XYZ file of C-alpha atoms in Angstrom:
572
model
C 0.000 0.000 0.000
C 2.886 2.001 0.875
C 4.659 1.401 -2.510
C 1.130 2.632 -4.417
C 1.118 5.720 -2.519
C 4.320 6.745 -3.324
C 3.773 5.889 -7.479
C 1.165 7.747 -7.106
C 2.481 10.797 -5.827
C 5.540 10.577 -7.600
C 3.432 10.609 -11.165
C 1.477 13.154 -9.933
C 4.231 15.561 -9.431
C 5.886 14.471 -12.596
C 2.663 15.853 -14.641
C 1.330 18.654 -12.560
C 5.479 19.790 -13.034
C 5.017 18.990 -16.796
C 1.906 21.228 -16.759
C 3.467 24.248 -14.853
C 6.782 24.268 -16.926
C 5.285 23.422 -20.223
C 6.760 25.167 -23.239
C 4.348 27.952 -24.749
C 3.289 27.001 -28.166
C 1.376 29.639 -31.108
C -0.887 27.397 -33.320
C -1.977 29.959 -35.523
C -1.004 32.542 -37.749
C -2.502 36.594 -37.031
C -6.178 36.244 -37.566
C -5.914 39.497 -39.785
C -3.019 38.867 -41.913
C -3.885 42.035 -44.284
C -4.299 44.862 -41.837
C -4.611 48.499 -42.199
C -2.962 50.507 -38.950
C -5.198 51.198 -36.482
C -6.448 47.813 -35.727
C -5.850 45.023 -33.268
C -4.339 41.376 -34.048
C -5.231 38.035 -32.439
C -2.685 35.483 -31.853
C -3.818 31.921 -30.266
C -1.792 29.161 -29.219
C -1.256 27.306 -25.733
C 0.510 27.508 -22.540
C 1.030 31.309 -22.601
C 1.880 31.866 -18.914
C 0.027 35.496 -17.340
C 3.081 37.978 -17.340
C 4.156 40.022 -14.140
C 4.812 43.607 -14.581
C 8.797 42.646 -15.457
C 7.686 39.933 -18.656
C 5.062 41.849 -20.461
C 4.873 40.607 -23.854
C 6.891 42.178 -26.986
C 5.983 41.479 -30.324
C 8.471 41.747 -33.278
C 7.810 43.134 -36.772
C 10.588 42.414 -39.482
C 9.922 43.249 -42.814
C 12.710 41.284 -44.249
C 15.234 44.775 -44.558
C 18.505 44.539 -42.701
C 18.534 45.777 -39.498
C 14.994 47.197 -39.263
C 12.947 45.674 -36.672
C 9.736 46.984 -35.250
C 8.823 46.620 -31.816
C 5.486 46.916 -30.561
C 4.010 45.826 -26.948
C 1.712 42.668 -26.774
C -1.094 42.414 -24.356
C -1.672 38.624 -22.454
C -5.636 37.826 -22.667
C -5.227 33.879 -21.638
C -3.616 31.356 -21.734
C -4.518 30.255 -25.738
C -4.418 33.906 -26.502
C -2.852 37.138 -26.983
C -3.375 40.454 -28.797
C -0.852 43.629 -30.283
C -2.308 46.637 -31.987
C -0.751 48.345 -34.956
C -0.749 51.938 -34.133
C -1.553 54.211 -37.251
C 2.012 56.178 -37.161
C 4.679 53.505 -36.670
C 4.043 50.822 -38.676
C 5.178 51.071 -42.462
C 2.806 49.537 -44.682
C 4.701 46.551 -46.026
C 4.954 42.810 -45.162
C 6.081 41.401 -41.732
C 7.376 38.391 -39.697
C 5.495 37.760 -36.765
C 7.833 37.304 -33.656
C 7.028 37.535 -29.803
C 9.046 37.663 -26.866
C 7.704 35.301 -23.628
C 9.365 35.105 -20.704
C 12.559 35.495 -22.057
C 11.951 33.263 -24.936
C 11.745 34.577 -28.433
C 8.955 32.241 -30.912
C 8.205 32.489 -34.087
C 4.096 33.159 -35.401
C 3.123 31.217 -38.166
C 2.351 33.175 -41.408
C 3.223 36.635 -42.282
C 1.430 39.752 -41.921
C 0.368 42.534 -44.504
C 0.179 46.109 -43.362
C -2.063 48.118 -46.328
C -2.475 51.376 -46.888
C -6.143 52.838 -45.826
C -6.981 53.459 -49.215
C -6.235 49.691 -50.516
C -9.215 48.898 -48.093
C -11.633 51.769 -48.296
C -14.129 51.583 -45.467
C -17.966 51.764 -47.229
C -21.491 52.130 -45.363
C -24.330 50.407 -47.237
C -26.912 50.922 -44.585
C -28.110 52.027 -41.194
C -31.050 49.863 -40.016
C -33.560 50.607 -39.020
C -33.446 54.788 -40.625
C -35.152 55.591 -37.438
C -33.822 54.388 -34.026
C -36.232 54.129 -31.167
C -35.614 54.596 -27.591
C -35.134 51.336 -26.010
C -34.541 49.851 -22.319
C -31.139 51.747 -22.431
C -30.821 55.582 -22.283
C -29.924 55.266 -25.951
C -30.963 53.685 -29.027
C -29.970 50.651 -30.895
C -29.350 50.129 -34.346
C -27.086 48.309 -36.953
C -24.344 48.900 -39.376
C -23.783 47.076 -42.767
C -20.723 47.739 -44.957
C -17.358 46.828 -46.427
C -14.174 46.900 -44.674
C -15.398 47.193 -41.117
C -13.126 46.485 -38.442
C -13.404 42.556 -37.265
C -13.057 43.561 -34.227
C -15.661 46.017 -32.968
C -13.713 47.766 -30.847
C -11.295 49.309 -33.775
C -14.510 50.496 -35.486
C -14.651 54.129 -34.535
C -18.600 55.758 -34.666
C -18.785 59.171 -36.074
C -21.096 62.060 -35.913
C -21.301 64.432 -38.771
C -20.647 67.684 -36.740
C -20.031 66.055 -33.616
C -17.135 64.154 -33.813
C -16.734 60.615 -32.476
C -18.776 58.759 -29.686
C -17.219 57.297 -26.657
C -16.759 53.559 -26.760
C -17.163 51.258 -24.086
C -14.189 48.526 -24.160
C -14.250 44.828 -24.331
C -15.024 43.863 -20.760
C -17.678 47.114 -20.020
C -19.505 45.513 -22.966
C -19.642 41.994 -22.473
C -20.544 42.983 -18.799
C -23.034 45.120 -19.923
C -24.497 42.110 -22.235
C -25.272 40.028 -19.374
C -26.393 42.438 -16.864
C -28.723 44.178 -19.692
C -27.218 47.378 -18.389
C -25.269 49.837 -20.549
C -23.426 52.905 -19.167
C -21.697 53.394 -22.540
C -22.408 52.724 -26.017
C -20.894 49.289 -27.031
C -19.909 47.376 -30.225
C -20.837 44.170 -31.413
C -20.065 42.146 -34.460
C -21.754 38.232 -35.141
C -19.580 35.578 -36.019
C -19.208 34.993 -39.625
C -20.246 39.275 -40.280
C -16.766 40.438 -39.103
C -15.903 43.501 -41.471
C -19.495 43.535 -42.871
C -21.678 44.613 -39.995
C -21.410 46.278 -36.460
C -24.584 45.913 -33.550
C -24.850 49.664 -32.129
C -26.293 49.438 -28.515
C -26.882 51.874 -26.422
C -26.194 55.210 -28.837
C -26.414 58.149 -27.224
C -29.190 60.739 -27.904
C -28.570 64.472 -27.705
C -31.475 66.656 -26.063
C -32.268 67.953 -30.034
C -31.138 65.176 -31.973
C -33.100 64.534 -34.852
C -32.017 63.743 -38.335
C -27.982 62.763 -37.842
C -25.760 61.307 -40.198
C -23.324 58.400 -39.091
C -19.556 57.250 -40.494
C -17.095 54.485 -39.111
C -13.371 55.026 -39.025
C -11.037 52.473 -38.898
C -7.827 53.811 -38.473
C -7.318 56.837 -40.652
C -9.837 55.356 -42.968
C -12.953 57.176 -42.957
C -16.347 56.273 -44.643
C -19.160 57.867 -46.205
C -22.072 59.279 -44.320
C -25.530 57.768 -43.778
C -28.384 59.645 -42.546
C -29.995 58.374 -39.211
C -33.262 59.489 -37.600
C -33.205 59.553 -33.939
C -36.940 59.311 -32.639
C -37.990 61.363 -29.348
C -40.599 58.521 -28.641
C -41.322 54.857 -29.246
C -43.539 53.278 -31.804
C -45.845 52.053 -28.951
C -45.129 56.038 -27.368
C -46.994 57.958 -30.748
C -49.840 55.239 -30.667
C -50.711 56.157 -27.181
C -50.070 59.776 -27.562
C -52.664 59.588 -30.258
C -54.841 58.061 -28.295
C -54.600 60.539 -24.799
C -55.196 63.545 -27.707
C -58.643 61.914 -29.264
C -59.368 60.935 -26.022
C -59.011 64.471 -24.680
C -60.828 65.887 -27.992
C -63.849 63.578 -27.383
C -63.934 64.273 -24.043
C -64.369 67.839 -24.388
C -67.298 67.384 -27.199
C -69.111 64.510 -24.553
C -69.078 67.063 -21.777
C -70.217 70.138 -24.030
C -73.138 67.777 -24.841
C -73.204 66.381 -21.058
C -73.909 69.892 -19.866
C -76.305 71.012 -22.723
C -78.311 68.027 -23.588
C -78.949 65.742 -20.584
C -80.044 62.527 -20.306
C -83.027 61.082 -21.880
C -85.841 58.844 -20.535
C -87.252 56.320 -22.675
C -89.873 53.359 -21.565
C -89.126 54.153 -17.696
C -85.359 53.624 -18.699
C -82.417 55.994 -18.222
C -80.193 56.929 -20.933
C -77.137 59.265 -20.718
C -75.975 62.687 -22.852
C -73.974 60.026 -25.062
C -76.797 58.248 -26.647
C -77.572 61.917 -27.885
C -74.727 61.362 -30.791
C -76.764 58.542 -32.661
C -80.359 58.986 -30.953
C -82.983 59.836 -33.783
C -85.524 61.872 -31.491
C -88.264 61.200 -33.861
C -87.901 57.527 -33.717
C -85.923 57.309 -30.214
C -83.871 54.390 -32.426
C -80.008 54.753 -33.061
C -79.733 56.240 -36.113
C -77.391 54.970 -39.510
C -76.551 58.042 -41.247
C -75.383 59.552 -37.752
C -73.299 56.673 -37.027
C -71.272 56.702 -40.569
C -70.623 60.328 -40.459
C -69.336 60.366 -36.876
C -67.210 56.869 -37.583
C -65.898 58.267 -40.366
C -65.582 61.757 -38.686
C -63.575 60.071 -35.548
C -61.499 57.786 -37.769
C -60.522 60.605 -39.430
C -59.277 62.628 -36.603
C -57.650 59.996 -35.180
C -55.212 59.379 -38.053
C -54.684 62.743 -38.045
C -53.883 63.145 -34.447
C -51.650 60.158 -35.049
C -49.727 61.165 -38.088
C -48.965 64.523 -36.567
C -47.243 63.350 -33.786
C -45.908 60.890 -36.058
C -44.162 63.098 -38.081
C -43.660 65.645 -35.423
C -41.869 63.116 -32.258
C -40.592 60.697 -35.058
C -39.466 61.985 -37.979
C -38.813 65.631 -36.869
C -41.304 66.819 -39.998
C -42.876 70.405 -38.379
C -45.816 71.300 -40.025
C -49.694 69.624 -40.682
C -49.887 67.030 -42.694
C -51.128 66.630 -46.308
C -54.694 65.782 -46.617
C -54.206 62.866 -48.865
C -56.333 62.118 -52.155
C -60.411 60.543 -51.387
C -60.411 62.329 -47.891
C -62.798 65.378 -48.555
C -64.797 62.990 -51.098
C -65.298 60.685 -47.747
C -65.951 63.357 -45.983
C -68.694 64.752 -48.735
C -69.949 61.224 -49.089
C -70.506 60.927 -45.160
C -72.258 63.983 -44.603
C -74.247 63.924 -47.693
C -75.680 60.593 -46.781
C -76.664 62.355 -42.855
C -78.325 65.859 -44.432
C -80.125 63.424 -47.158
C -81.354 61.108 -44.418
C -82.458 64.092 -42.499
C -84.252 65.252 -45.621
C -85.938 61.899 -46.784
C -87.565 61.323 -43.339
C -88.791 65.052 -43.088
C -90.132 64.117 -46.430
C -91.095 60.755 -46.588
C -91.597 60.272 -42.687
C -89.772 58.646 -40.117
C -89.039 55.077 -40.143
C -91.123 52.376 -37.403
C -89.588 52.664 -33.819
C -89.602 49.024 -33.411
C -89.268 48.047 -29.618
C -89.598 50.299 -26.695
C -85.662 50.601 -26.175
C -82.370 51.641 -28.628
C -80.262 48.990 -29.665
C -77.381 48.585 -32.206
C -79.848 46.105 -33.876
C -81.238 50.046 -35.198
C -78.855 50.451 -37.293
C -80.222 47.106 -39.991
C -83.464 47.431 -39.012
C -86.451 49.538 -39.544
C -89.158 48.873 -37.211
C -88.144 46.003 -35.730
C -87.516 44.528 -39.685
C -84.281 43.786 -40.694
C -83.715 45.406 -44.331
C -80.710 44.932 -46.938
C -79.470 48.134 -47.634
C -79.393 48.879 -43.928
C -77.413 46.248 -43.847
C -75.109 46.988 -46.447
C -74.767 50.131 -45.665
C -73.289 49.506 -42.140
C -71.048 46.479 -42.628
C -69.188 48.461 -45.473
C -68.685 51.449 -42.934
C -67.474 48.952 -41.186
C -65.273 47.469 -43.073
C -63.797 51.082 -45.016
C -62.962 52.051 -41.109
C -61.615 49.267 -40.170
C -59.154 48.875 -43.645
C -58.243 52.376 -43.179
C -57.067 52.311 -39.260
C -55.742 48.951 -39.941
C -53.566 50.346 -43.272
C -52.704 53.415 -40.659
C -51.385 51.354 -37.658
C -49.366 48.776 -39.583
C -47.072 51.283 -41.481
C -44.012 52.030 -39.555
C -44.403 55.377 -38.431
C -40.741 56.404 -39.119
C -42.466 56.134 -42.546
C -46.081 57.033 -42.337
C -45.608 60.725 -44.407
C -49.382 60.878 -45.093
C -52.772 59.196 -44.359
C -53.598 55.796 -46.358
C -54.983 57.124 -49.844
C -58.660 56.308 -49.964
C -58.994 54.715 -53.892
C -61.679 56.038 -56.357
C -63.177 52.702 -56.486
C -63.749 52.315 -52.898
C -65.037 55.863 -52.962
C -67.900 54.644 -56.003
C -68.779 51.539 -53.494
C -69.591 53.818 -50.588
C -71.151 56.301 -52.674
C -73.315 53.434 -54.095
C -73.926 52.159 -50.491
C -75.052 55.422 -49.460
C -77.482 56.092 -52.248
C -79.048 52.442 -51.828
C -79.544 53.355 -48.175
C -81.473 56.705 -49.274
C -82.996 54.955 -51.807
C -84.648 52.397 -49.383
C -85.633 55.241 -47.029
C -87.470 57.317 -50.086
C -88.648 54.321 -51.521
C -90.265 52.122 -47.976
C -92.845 53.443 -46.127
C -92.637 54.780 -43.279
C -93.423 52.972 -40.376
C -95.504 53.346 -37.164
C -94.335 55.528 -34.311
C -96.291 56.050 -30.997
C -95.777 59.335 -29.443
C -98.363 59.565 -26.508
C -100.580 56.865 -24.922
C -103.942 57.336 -23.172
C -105.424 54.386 -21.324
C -109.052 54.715 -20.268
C -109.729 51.741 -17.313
C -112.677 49.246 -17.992
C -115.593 50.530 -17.480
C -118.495 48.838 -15.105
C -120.720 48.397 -18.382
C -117.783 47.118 -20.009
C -115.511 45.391 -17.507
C -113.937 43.000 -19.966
C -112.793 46.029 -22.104
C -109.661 48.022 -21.958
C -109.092 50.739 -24.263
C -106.468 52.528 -25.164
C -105.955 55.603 -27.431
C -102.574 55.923 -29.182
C -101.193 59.485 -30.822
C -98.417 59.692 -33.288
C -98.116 58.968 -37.229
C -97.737 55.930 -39.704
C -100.131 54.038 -37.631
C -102.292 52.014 -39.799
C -105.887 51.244 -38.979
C -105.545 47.382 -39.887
C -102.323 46.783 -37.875
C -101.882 43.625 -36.140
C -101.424 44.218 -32.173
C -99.113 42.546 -29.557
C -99.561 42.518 -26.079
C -95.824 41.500 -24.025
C -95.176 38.496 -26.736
C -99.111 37.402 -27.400
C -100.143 38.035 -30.812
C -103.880 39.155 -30.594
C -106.821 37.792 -33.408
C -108.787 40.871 -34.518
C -112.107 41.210 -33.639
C -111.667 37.950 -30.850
C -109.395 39.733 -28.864
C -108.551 43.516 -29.965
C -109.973 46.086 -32.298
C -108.959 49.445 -33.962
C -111.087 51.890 -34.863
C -109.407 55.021 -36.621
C -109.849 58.481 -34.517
C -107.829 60.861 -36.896
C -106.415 60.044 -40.198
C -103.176 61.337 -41.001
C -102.685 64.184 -43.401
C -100.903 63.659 -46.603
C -100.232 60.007 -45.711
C -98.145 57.809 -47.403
C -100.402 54.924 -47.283
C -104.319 56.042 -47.048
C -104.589 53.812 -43.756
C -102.474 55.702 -41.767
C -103.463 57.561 -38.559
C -102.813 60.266 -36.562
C -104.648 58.992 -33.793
C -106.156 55.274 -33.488
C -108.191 54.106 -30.307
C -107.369 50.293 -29.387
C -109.770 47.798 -27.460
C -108.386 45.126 -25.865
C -111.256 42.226 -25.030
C -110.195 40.410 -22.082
C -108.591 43.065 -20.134
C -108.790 41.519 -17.058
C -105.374 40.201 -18.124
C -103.837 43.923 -18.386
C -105.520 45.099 -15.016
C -102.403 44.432 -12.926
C -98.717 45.620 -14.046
C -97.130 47.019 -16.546
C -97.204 45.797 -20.159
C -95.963 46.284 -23.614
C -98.399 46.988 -26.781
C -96.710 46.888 -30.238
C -98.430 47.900 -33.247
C -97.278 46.060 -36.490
C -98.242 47.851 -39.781
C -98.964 45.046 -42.725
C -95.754 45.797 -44.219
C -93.627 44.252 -41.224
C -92.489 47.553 -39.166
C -93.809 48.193 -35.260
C -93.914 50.516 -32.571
C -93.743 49.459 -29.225
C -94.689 50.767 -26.362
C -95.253 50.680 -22.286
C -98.925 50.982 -20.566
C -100.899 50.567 -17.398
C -104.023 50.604 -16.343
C -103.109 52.182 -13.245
C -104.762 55.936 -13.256
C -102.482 56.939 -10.345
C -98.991 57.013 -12.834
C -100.118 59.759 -15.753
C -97.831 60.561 -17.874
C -96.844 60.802 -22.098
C -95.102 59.577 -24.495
C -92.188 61.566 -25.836
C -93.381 64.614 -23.555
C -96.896 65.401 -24.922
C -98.572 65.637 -22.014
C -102.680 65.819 -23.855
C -104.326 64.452 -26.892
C -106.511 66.112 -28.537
C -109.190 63.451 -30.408
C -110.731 64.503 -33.634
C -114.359 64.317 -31.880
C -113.322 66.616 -28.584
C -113.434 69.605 -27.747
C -111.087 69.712 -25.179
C -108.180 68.285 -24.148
C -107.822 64.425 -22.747
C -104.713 63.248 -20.658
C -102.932 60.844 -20.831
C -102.396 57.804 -18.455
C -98.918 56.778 -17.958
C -97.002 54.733 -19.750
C -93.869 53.957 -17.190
C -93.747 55.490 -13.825
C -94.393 59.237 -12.131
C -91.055 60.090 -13.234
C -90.385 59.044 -16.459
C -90.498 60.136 -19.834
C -92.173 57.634 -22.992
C -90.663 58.574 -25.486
C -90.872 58.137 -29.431
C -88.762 55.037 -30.872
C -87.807 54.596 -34.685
């Protein structure tokens, strides 16, 4: 056991001996061996021992010429590796043996090395990518290089500023420490393996308080290169988006509370709604009206982009002035509003669409009186769809880019025109349909107690409309009747009222509650509306407060619809 031991230990000192006091061997010739002055030169090998401040390395240049000899100091990295740098005023340009001087021991590097003049290897920029660098994580930006002749080694590539004069360069260890703590101080270099001398990773470049358009050159050495413009951006892509969006915001907030403070909010079947429904509300209907909704779509879509390319141009690409209105805008814009004043004029003409149920609802905006209709339809999926394409078209370009807003094509602008004249069309060429703008309800009486009538004021109401009570469909004559109070002047359809006066047969079903009647002309559009037999709630439809029957002489009022304090209103 004794004997092992001491094998053992003998062979172990014998290698770990071999291993301290091994010869230093170079494997490989200069990794650059056609140079220009300026730049740095990697040797690799083995066993290069770490120098004390006595054996710093010395490298050798001999350029074959008696007696001349160039001497240049040699800096230890590791043991497989070591570095020299040619400096631009001492070295010749010519061709050179490699020698270098280790602890006392002169060795030969493999290879020769060619010094060139700058001009042999002219440093060219192809491209600065991308034109406009965003602010990033770092207090800089980041952006890329592409060229000819860069330095391999990113730390002999010098970064210019036309005007300003070169930018301070963090050296290899700041940068590789700054790689994996994601934390730059300085701007660093960077080149991929297999891009040496064709493109350089700029992190962290920094940005002057009034930087805007810059141009950018590399030296290497005395070599300098042309000039490429970059765009440094005050804000990020992400920043102009929401800068956008705080500026509509503010916009529409100011218009909602202009409204909020002049309109008020609106009661309709015992239901609250607020100043906003006031943008798309048709009062003579109380239904969400179409031609309201394109134009202020359009009108919002349209001042959004706006918004956003001005700041666009103004935070990005430092472009100080309002944008171009670009081509098919004002015809949108004439195409929108057109369609709103002609609506406006076709139901003051023709009369107002049905109201359909008691409440709004987006369904308004296909349907007329409840009915779903095509160019309704039509009408609002292809506003739809133009304001979606456009916003979309908007918010994908790069906004180092975006110069103007997305041209709106003539073709698109004959669709929507067509759209927009087969939505008048259909209003001009329909009928109207019923609306219900006050509600009287007289309580059975004790010759009649199966009998509850009730007399309904407003226009399109036709004397042989079907009636509804909550979802029942009533059979004339079994269960209801109309008989026609005042007939409607200059009426589209010669059985249209004014005023009709419905009895419902059985009312001992109504007696209790509230309930819904809906009157449903032959052509498929209704009116719906709240009532109660209770005589305690009075009140009126769409604030008429009296009715005033074609056989009267005075005055009748009107039962409530809803409760004390609400308002029935009008819906079509």
């Amino acid at each position: 056991m004794r004997y092992r031991f001491g094998t053992w230990l003998v062979l172990f000192l014998a290698l770990h001996a071999g291993a301290v006091f091994a010869e230093p061997v170079i494997s490989s010739t200069p990794d650059l061996p056609e140079i220009i002055r300026g730049q740095e030169v990697t040797v690799h090998g083995q066993g290069f021992p770490k120098p004390d401040d006595k054996g710093a390395y010395e490298v050798f240049l001999s350029s074959g010429k008696l007696g001349e000899r160039i001497m240049l100091p040699a800096k230890w990295v590791d043991a497989n590796t070591f570095t020299f740098a040619l400096p631009p005023d001492k070295v010749p340009t010519d061709r050179y043996l490699v020698s270098v001087l280790i602890a006392g021991k002169e060795l030969p590097v493999p290879g020769d090395l060619r010094v060139v003049a700058d001009s042999s290897t002219p440093v060219h920029l192809d491209g600065v990518y991308p034109i406009t660098a965003y602010p990033t994580e770092h207090t800089g930006c980041d952006f890329d290089i592409t060229g000819q002749n860069l330095a391999a080694k990113p730390q002999d590539n010098m970064i210019l500023v036309v005007g300003r004069g070169p930018v301070s360069l963090g050296d290899v260890n700041e940068c590789e420490e700054s790689r994996k703590t994601g934390h730059y101080e300085k701007t660093c270099l960077y080149v991929d393996p297999g891009m040496e001398t064709l493109k350089v990773h700029v992190v962290n470049f920094p940005r002057a308080k009034y930087d805007g358009p810059i141009k950018i050159q590399v030296q290497v050495g005395k070599n300098v290169s042309n000039a490429l413009p970059l765009t440094i951006s005050r804000v990020s892509e992400r920043g102009a988006l929401i800068g956008a969006l705080l500026v509509f915001g503010a916009i529409m907030l100011v218009v909602v509370r202009l409204v909020w403070k002049g309109v008020g909010d609106h009661m309709i079947g015992g239901k609250r709604y607020g100043p906003w429904t006031s943008f798309f509300l048709d009062k003579e209907t109380n239904t969400y009206s179409l031609s309201k909704f394109q134009l202020l779509l359009w009108t919002s879509v349209f001042v959004f982009g706006y918004v956003y390319l001005f700041l666009c141009r103004m935070l990005i690409q430092w472009k100080f002035g309002l944008p171009p209105v670009p081509d098919g805008l004002p015809g949108m814009f004439a195409i929108s509003a057109g369609a709103a004043v002609a609506a406006a004029g076709a139901t003051e003409t023709r009369g107002s669409k049905g109201s359909g149920p008691v409440h709004p609802s987006a369904a308004d905006f296909v349907s007329t009186g409840g009915l779903v209709v095509g160019e309704r339809f039509q009408f609002f999926v292809w506003t739809l769809v133009g304001a979606f394409g456009f916003v979309s078209m908007l918010l994908l370009t790069d906004p180092s880019s975006l110069t103007e807003l997305p041209k709106i094509p003539d073709n698109f602008l004959y669709l929507m025109g067509i759209s927009s004249v087969g939505y008048l069309a259909g209003k001009m060429i329909r009928k109207p349909g019923p609306v219900i703008r006050a509600i009287n309800v007289t309580p059975p009486a004790p010759s009649t107690p199966g009998q509850l009538t009730i007399c309904l004021q407003g226009e399109n109401m036709a004397d042989n409309a079907i009636v509804k009570v909550d979802d029942k469909t009533l059979q004339p004559d079994d269960e209801y009747s109309i008989v026609r109070s005042k007939a409607q002047d200059q009426p589209a359809d010669p059985t249209f009222c004014s005023e009709l006066e419905v009895t419902l047969k059985g009312a001992s079903t109504y007696i209790k509650g509230e309930h819904t009647l809906t009157l449903i002309n032959r052509d498929g559009q209704s009116s719906a509306v709240h009532f109660t037999s209770n005589p305690d709630t009075i009140d009126s439809v769409d604030n008429i407060n009296t009715v005033q029957p074609s056989d009267s002489t005075g005055p009748v009022s009107l039962p409530a619809a809803t409760d004390p304090d609400s308002e029935q209103s009008d819906k079509g």
